[in-house]
PDB file of C-alpha atoms in Angstrom:
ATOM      1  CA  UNK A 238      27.704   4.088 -17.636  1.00  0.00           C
ATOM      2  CA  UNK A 239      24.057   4.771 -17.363  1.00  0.00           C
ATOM      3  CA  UNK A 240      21.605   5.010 -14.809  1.00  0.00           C
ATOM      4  CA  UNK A 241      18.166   3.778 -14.295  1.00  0.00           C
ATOM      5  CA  UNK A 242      15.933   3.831 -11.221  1.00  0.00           C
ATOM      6  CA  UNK A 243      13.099   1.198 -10.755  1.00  0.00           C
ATOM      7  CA  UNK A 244      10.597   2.378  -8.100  1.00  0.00           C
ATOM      8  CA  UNK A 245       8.109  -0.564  -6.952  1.00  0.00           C
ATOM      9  CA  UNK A 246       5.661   2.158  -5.010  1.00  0.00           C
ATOM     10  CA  UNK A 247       3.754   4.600  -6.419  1.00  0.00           C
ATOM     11  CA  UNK A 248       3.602   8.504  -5.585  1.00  0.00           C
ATOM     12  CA  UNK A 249       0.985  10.131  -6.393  1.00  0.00           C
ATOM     13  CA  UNK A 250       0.697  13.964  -7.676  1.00  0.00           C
ATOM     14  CA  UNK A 251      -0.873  17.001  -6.072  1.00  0.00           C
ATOM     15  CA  UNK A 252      -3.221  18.787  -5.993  1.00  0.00           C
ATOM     16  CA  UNK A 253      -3.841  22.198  -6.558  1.00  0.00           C
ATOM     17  CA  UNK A 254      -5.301  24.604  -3.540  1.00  0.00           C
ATOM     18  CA  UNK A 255      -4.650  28.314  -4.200  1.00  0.00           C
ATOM     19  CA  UNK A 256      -1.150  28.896  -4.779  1.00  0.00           C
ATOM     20  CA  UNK A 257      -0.104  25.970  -2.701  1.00  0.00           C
ATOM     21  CA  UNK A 258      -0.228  22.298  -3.750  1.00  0.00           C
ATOM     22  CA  UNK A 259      -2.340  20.506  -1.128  1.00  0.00           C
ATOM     23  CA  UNK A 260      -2.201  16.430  -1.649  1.00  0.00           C
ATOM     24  CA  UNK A 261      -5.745  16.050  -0.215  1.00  0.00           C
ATOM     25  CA  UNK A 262      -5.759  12.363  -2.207  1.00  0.00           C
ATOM     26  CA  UNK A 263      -3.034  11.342   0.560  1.00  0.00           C
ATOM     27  CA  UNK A 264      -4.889  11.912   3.148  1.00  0.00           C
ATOM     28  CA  UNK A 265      -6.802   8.825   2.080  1.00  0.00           C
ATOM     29  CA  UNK A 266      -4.218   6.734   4.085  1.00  0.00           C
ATOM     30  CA  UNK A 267      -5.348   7.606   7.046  1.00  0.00           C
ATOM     31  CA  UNK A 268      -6.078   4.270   8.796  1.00  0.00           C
ATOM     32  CA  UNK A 269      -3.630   2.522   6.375  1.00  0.00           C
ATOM     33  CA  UNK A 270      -0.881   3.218   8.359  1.00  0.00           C
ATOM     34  CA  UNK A 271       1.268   1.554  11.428  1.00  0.00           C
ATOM     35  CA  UNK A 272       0.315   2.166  14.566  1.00  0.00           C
ATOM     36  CA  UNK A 273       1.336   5.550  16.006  1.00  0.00           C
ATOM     37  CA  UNK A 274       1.638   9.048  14.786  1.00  0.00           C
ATOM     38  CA  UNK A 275       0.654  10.394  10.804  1.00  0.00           C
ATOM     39  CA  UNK A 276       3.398  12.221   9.160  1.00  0.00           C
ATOM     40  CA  UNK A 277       3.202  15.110   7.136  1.00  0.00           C
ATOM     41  CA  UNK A 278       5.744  16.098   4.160  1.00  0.00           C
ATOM     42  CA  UNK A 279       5.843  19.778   3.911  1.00  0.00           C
ATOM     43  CA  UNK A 280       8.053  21.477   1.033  1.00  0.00           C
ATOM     44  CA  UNK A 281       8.417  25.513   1.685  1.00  0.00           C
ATOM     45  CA  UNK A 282       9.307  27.701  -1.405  1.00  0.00           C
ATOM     46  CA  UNK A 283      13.174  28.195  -1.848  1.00  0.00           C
ATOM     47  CA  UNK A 284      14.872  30.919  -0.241  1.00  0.00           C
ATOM     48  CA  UNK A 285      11.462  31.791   1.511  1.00  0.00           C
ATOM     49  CA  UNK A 286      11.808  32.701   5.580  1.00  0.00           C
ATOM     50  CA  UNK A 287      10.442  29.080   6.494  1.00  0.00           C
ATOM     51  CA  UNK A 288      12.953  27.376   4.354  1.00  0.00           C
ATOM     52  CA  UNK A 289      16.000  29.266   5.735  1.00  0.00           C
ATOM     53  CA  UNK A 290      14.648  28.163   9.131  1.00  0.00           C
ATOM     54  CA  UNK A 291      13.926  24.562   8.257  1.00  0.00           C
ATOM     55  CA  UNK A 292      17.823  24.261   6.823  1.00  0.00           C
ATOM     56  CA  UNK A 293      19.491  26.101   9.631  1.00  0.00           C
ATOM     57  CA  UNK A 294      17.172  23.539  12.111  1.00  0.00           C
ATOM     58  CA  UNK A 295      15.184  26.640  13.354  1.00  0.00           C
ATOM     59  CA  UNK A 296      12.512  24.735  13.907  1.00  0.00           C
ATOM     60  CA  UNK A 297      11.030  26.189  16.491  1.00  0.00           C
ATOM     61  CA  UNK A 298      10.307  29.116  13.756  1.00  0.00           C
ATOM     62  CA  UNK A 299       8.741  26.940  11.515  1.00  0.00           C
ATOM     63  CA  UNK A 300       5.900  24.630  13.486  1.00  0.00           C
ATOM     64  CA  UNK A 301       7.851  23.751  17.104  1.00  0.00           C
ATOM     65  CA  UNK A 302       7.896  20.921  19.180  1.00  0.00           C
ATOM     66  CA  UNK A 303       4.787  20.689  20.717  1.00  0.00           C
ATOM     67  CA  UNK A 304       2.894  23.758  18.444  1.00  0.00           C
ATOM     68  CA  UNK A 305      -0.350  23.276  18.224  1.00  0.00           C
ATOM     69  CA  UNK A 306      -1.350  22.933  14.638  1.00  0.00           C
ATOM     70  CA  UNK A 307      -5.295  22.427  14.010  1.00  0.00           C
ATOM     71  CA  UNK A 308      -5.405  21.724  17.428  1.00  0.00           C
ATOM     72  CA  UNK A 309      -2.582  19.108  16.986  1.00  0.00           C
ATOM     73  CA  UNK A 310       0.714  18.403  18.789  1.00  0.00           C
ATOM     74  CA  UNK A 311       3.073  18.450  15.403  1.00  0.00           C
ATOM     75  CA  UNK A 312       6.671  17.615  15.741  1.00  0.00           C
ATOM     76  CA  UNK A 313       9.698  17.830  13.784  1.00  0.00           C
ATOM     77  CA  UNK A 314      10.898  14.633  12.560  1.00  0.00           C
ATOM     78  CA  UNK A 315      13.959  15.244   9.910  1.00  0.00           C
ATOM     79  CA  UNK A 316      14.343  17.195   6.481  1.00  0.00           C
ATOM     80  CA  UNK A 317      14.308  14.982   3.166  1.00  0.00           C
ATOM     81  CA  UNK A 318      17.149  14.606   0.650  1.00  0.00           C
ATOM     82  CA  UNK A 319      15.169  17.203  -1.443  1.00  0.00           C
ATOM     83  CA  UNK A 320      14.919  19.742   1.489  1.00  0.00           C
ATOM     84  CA  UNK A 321      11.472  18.968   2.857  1.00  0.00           C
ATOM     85  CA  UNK A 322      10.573  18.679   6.098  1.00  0.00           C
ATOM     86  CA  UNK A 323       8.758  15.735   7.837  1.00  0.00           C
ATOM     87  CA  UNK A 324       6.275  16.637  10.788  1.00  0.00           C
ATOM     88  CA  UNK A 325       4.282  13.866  12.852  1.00  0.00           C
ATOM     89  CA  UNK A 326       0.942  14.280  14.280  1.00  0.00           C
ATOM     90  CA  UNK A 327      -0.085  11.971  16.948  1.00  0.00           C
ATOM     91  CA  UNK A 328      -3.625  11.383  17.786  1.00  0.00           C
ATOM     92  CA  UNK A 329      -4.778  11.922  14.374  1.00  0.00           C
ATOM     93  CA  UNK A 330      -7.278   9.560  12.933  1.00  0.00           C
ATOM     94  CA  UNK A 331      -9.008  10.672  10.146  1.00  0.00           C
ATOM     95  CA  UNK A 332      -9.171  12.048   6.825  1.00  0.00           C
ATOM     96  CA  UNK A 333     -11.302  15.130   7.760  1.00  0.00           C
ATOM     97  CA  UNK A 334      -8.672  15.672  10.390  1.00  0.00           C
ATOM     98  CA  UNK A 335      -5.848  15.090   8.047  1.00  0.00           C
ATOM     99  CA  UNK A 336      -7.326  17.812   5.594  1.00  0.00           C
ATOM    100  CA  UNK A 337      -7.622  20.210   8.064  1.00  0.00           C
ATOM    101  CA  UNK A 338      -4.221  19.396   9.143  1.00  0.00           C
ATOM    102  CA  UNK A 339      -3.082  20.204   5.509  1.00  0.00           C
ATOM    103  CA  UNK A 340      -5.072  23.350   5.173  1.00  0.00           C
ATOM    104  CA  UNK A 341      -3.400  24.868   8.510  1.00  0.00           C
ATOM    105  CA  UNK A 342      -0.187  23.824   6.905  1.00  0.00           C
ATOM    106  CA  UNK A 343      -0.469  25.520   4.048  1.00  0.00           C
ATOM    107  CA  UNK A 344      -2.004  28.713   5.014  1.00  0.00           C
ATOM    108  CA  UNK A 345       1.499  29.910   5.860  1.00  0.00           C
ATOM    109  CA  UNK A 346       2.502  31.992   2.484  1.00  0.00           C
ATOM    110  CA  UNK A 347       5.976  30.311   2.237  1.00  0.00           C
ATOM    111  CA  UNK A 348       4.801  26.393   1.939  1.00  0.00           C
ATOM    112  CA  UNK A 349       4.958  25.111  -1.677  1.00  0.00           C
ATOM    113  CA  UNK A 350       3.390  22.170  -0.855  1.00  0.00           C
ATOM    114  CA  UNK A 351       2.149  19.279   2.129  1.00  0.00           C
ATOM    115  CA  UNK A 352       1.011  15.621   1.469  1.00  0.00           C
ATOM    116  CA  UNK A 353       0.424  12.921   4.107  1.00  0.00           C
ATOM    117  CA  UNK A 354       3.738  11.129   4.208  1.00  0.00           C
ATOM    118  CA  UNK A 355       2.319   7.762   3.153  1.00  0.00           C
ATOM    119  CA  UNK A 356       3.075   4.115   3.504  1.00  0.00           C
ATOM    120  CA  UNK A 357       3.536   2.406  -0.232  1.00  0.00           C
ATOM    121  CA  UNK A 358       3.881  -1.422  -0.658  1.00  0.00           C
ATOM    122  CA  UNK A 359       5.127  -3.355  -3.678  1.00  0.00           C
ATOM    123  CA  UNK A 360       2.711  -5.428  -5.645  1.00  0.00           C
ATOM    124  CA  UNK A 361       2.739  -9.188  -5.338  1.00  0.00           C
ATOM    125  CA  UNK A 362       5.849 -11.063  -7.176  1.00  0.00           C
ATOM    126  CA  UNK A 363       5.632 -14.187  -9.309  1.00  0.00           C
ATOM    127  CA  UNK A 364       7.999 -16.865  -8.226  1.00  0.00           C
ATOM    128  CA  UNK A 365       9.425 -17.701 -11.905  1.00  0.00           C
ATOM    129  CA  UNK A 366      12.341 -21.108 -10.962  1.00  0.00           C
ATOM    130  CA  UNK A 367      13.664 -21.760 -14.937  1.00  0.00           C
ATOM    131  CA  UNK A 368      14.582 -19.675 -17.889  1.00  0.00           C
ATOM    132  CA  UNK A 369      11.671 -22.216 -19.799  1.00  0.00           C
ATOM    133  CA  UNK A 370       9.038 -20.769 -17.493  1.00  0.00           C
ATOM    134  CA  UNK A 371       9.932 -16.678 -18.042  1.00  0.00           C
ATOM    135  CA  UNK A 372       7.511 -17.154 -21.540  1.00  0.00           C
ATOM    136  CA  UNK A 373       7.457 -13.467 -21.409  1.00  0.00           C
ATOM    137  CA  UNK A 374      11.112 -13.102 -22.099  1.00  0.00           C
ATOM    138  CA  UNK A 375      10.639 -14.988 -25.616  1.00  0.00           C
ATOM    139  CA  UNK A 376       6.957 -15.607 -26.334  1.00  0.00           C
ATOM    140  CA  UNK A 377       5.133 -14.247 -29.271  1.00  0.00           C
ATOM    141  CA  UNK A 378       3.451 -12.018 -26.977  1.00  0.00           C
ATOM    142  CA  UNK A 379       5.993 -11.650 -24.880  1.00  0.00           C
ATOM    143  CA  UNK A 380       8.989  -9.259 -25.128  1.00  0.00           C
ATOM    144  CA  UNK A 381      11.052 -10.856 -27.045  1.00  0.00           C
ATOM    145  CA  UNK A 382      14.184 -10.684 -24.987  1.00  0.00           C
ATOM    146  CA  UNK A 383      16.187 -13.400 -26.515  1.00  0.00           C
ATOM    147  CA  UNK A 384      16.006 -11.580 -30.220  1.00  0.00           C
ATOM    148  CA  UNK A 385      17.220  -8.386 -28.520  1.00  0.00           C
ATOM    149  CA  UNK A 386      20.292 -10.305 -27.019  1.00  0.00           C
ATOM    150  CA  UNK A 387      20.796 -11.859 -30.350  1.00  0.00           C
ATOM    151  CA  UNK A 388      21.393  -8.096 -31.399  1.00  0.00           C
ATOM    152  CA  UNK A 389      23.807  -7.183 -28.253  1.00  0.00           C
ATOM    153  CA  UNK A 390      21.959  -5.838 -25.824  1.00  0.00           C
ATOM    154  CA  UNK A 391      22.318  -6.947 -22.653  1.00  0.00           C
ATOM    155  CA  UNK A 392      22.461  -4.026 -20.702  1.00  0.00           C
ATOM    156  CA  UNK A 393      26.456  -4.217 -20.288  1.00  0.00           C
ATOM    157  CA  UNK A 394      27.316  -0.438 -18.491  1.00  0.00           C
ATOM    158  CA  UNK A 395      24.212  -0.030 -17.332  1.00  0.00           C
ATOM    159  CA  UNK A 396      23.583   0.482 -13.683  1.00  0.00           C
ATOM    160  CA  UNK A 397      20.018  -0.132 -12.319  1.00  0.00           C
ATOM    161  CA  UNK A 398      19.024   1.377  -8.891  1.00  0.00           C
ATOM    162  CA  UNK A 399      16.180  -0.887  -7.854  1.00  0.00           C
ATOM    163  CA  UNK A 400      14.389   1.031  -4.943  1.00  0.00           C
ATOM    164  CA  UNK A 401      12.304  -1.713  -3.009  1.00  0.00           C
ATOM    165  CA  UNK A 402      12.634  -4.481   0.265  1.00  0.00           C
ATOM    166  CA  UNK A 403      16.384  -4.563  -0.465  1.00  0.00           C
ATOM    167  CA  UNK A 404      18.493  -8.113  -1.717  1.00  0.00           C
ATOM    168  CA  UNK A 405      19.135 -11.015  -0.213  1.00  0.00           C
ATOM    169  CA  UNK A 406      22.322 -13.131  -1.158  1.00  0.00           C
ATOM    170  CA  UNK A 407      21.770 -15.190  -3.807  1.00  0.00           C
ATOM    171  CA  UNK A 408      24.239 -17.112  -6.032  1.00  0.00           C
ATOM    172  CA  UNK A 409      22.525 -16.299  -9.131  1.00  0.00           C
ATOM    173  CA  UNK A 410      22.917 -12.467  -8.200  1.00  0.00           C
ATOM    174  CA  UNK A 411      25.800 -11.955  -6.400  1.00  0.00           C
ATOM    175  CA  UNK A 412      27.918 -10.912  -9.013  1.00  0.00           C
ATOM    176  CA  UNK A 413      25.659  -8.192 -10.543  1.00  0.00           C
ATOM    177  CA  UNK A 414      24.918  -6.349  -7.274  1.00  0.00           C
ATOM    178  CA  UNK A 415      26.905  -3.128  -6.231  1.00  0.00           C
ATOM    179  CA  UNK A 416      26.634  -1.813  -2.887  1.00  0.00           C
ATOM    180  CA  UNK A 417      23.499  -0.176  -1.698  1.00  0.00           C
ATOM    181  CA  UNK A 418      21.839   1.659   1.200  1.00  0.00           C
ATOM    182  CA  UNK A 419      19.464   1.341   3.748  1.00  0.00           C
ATOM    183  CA  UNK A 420      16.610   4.210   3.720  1.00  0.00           C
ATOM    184  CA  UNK A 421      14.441   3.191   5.863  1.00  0.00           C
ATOM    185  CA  UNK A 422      14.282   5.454   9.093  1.00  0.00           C
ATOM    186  CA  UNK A 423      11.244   4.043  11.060  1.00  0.00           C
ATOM    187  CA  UNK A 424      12.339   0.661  13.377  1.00  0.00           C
ATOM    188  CA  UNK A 425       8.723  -0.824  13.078  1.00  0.00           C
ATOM    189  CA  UNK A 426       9.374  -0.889   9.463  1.00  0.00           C
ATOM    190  CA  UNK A 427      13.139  -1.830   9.096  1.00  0.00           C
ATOM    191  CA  UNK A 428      13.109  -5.041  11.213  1.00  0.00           C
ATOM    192  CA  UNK A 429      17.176  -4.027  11.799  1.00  0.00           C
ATOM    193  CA  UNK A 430      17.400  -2.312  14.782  1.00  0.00           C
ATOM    194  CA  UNK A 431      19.982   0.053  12.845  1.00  0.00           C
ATOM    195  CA  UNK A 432      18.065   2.693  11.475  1.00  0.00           C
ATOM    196  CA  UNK A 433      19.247   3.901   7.765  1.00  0.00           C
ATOM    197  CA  UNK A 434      23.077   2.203   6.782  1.00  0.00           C
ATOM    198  CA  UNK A 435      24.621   1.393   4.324  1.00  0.00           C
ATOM    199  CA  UNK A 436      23.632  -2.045   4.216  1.00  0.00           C
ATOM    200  CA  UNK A 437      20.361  -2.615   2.085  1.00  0.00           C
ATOM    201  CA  UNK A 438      19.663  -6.564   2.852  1.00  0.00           C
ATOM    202  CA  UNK A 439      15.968  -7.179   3.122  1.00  0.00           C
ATOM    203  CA  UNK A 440      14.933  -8.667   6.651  1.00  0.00           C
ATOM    204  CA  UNK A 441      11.388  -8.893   5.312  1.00  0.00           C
ATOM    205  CA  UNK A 442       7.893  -7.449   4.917  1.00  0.00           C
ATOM    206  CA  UNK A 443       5.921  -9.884   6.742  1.00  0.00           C
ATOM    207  CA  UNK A 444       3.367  -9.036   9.258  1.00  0.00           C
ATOM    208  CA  UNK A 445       0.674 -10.206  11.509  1.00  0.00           C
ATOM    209  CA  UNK A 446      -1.915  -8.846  14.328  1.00  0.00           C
ATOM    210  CA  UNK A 447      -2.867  -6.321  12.162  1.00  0.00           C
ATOM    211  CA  UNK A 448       0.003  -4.292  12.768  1.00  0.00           C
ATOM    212  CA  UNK A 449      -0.574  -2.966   9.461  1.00  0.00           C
ATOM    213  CA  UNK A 450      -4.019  -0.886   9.668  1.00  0.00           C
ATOM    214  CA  UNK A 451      -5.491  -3.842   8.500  1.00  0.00           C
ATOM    215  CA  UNK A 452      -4.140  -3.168   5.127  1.00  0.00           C
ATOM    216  CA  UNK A 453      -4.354  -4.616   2.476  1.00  0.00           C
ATOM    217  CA  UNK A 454      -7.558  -6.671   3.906  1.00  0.00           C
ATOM    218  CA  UNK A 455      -9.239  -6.441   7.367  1.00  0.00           C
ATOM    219  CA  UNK A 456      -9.773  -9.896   7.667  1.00  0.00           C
ATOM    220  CA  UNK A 457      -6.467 -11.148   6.691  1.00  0.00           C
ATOM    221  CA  UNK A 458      -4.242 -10.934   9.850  1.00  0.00           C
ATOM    222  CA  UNK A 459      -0.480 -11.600   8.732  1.00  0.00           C
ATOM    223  CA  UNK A 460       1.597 -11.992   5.523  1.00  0.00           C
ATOM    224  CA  UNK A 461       4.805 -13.494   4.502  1.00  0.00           C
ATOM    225  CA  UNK A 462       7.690 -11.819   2.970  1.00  0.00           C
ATOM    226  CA  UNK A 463       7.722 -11.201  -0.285  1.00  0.00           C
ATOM    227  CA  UNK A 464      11.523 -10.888  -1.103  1.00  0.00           C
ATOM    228  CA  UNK A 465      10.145  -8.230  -3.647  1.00  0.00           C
ATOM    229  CA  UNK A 466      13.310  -6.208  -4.260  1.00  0.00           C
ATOM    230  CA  UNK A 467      15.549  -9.357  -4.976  1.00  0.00           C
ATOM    231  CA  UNK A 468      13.017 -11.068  -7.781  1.00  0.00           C
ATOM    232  CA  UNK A 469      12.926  -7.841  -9.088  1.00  0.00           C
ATOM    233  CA  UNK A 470      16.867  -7.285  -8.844  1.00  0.00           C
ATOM    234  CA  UNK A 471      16.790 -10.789 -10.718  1.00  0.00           C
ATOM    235  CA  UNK A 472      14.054 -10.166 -13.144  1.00  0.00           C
ATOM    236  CA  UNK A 473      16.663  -7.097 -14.160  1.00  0.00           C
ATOM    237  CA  UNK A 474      20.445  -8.411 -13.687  1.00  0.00           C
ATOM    238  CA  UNK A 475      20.097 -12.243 -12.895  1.00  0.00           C
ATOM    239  CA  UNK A 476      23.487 -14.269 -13.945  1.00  0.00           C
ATOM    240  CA  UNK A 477      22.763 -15.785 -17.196  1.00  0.00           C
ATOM    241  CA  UNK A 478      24.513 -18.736 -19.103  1.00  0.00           C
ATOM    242  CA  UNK A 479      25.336 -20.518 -15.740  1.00  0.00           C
ATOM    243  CA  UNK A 480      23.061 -23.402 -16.008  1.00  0.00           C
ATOM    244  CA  UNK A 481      21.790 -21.996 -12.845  1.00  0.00           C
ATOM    245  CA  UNK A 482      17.834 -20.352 -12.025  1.00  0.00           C
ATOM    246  CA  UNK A 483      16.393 -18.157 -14.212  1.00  0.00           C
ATOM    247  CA  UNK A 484      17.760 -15.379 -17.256  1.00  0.00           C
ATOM    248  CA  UNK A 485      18.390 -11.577 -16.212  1.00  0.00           C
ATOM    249  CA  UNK A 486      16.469  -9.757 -19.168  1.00  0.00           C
ATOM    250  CA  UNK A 487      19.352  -7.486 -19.225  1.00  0.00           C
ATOM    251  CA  UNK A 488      21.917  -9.668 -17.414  1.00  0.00           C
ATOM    252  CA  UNK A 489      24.489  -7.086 -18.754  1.00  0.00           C
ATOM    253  CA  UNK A 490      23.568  -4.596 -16.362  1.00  0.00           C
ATOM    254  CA  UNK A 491      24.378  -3.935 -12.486  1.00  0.00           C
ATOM    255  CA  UNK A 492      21.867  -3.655  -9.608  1.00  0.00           C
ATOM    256  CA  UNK A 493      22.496  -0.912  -6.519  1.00  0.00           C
ATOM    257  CA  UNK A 494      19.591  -2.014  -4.104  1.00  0.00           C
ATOM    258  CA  UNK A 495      17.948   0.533  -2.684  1.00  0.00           C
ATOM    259  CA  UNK A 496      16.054  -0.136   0.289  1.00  0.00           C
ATOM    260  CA  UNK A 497      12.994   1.706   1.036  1.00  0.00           C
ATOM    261  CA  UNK A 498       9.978  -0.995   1.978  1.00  0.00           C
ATOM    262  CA  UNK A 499      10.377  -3.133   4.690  1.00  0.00           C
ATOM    263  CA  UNK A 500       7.373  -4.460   7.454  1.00  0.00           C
ATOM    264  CA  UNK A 501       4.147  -2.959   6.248  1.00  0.00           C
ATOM    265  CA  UNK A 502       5.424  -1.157   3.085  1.00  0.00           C
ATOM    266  CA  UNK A 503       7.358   2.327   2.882  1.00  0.00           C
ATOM    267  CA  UNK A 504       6.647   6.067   3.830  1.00  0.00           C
ATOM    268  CA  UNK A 505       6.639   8.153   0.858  1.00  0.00           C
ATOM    269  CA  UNK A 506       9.327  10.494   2.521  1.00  0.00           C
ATOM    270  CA  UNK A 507      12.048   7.035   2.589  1.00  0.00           C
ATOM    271  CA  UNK A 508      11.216   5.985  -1.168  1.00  0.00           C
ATOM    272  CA  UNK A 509      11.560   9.716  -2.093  1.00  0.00           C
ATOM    273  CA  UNK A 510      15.371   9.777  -0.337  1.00  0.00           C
ATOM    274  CA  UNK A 511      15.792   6.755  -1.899  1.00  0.00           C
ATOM    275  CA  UNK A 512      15.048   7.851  -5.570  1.00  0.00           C
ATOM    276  CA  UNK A 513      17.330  11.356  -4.480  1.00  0.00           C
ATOM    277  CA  UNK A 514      20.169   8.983  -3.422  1.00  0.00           C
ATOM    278  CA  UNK A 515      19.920   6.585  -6.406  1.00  0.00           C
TER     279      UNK A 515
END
């Protein structure tokens, strides 16, 4: 069958700093983030010294625990699915700092690039109850789904990796989900306990007492869960022509969940893993 990935965070591209791609625009999270240390997301160039050494764990070759880095403590958190490495920086507060951070980073010949390792949240979701009410499925200026499933399509073979919060059990679901996985690796974030597993049900996003940097407004102290990744699981694969909640515009398809945002969004490095594993 095919495979699709839908990503509900976006990551955004570098930029260019001599022959090393420095993400100064990331560094605009600063501030944005849960309380404790910034993490960096440092890619050296394949088969370079630094690379060899970040693979075979030799990190004391590459930026040690404890190596002082801009005047900064960095340590060595884990390596990504795509072979990058993850550093924290405690203490660090701003975006000055953060650049300076970057450019220490990258004056060492073998990086390829660094980026603040950033927290992403979904968008808000609609809370559509009845086929009637999804206009966009069928309205003139909507997409016209019902026509298209008049033709076939439904999306039968198809397998959609929907990296998000993660699913909840729902009878109008169940049968279109295939297992998934649990990316998340902070414990602030994943609400679990359990660190990453291969269970991806979504404990929630909410938050209060401004755990969250104050994001998304300073004056707004906690937040629900939004149950993001299963109306979006729904909106793809929902069971259709059981008289029950709302249409799947391609209720052919499957849905791995892919969990990746959890209590205050997402770091880039998790959604990244999670888009590698999908």
């Amino acid at each position: 069958g095919k495979m699709a990935l839908v990503v509900c965070a976006a990551l955004v591209g570098q930029v260019r700093s001599a022959e090393t791609m420095v993400n100064y625009a990331s560094a605009k999270a600063i501030g944005k983030q849960p309380a404790g240390s910034v993490r960096f997301i440092v890619k050296y160039k394949d088969n370079s010294q630094s690379s060899k050494d970040l693979k075979n764990r030799s990190t004391t070759k590459v930026m040690a625990n404890g190596m002082q880095v801009a005047g900064f403590n960095a340590q060595f958190v884990r390596m990504t699915g795509a072979g990058a490495g993850i550093f924290s920086v405690p203490d660090l507060k701003t975006t000055k700092e953060a650049h300076l951070v970057m450019d220490t980073i990258a004056s060492n010949p073998d990086v390829e690039f660094v980026e603040v390792d950033r927290i992403a949240r979904p968008t808000a979701a609609p809370n559509d109850q009845h086929y009637r009410e999804q206009w966009h499925y069928f309205d003139r200026y909507g997409v016209k789904a019902d026509k298209v499933w008049d033709m076939g399509f439904t999306g039968q073979n198809v397998v959609v990796a929907v990296v998000d919060t993660g699913i909840l059990h729902h009878r109008d679901l169940n049968a279109n989900v295939l297992p998934g996985y649990d990316f998340i690796s902070n414990s602030q974030i994943s609400l679990d306990g359990d660190g990453r597993d291969a269970d991806p049900f979504d404990e929630g996003d909410w938050f209060d007492n401004w755990a969250c940097g104050g994001y998304p407004d300073p004056r707004k102290e906690r937040s629900d869960s939004s149950w993001h990744g299963s109306h979006v699981a729904g909106t793809i694969a929902a069971v259709t022509n059981n008289r029950i909640g709302v249409a799947g515009v391609a209720y052919g398809a499957k849905v791995v969940p892919v969990r990746a945002l959890g209590r205050c969004g997402g770091y880039d490095s998790d959604i990244s893993d999670g888009l590698y594993w999908g």
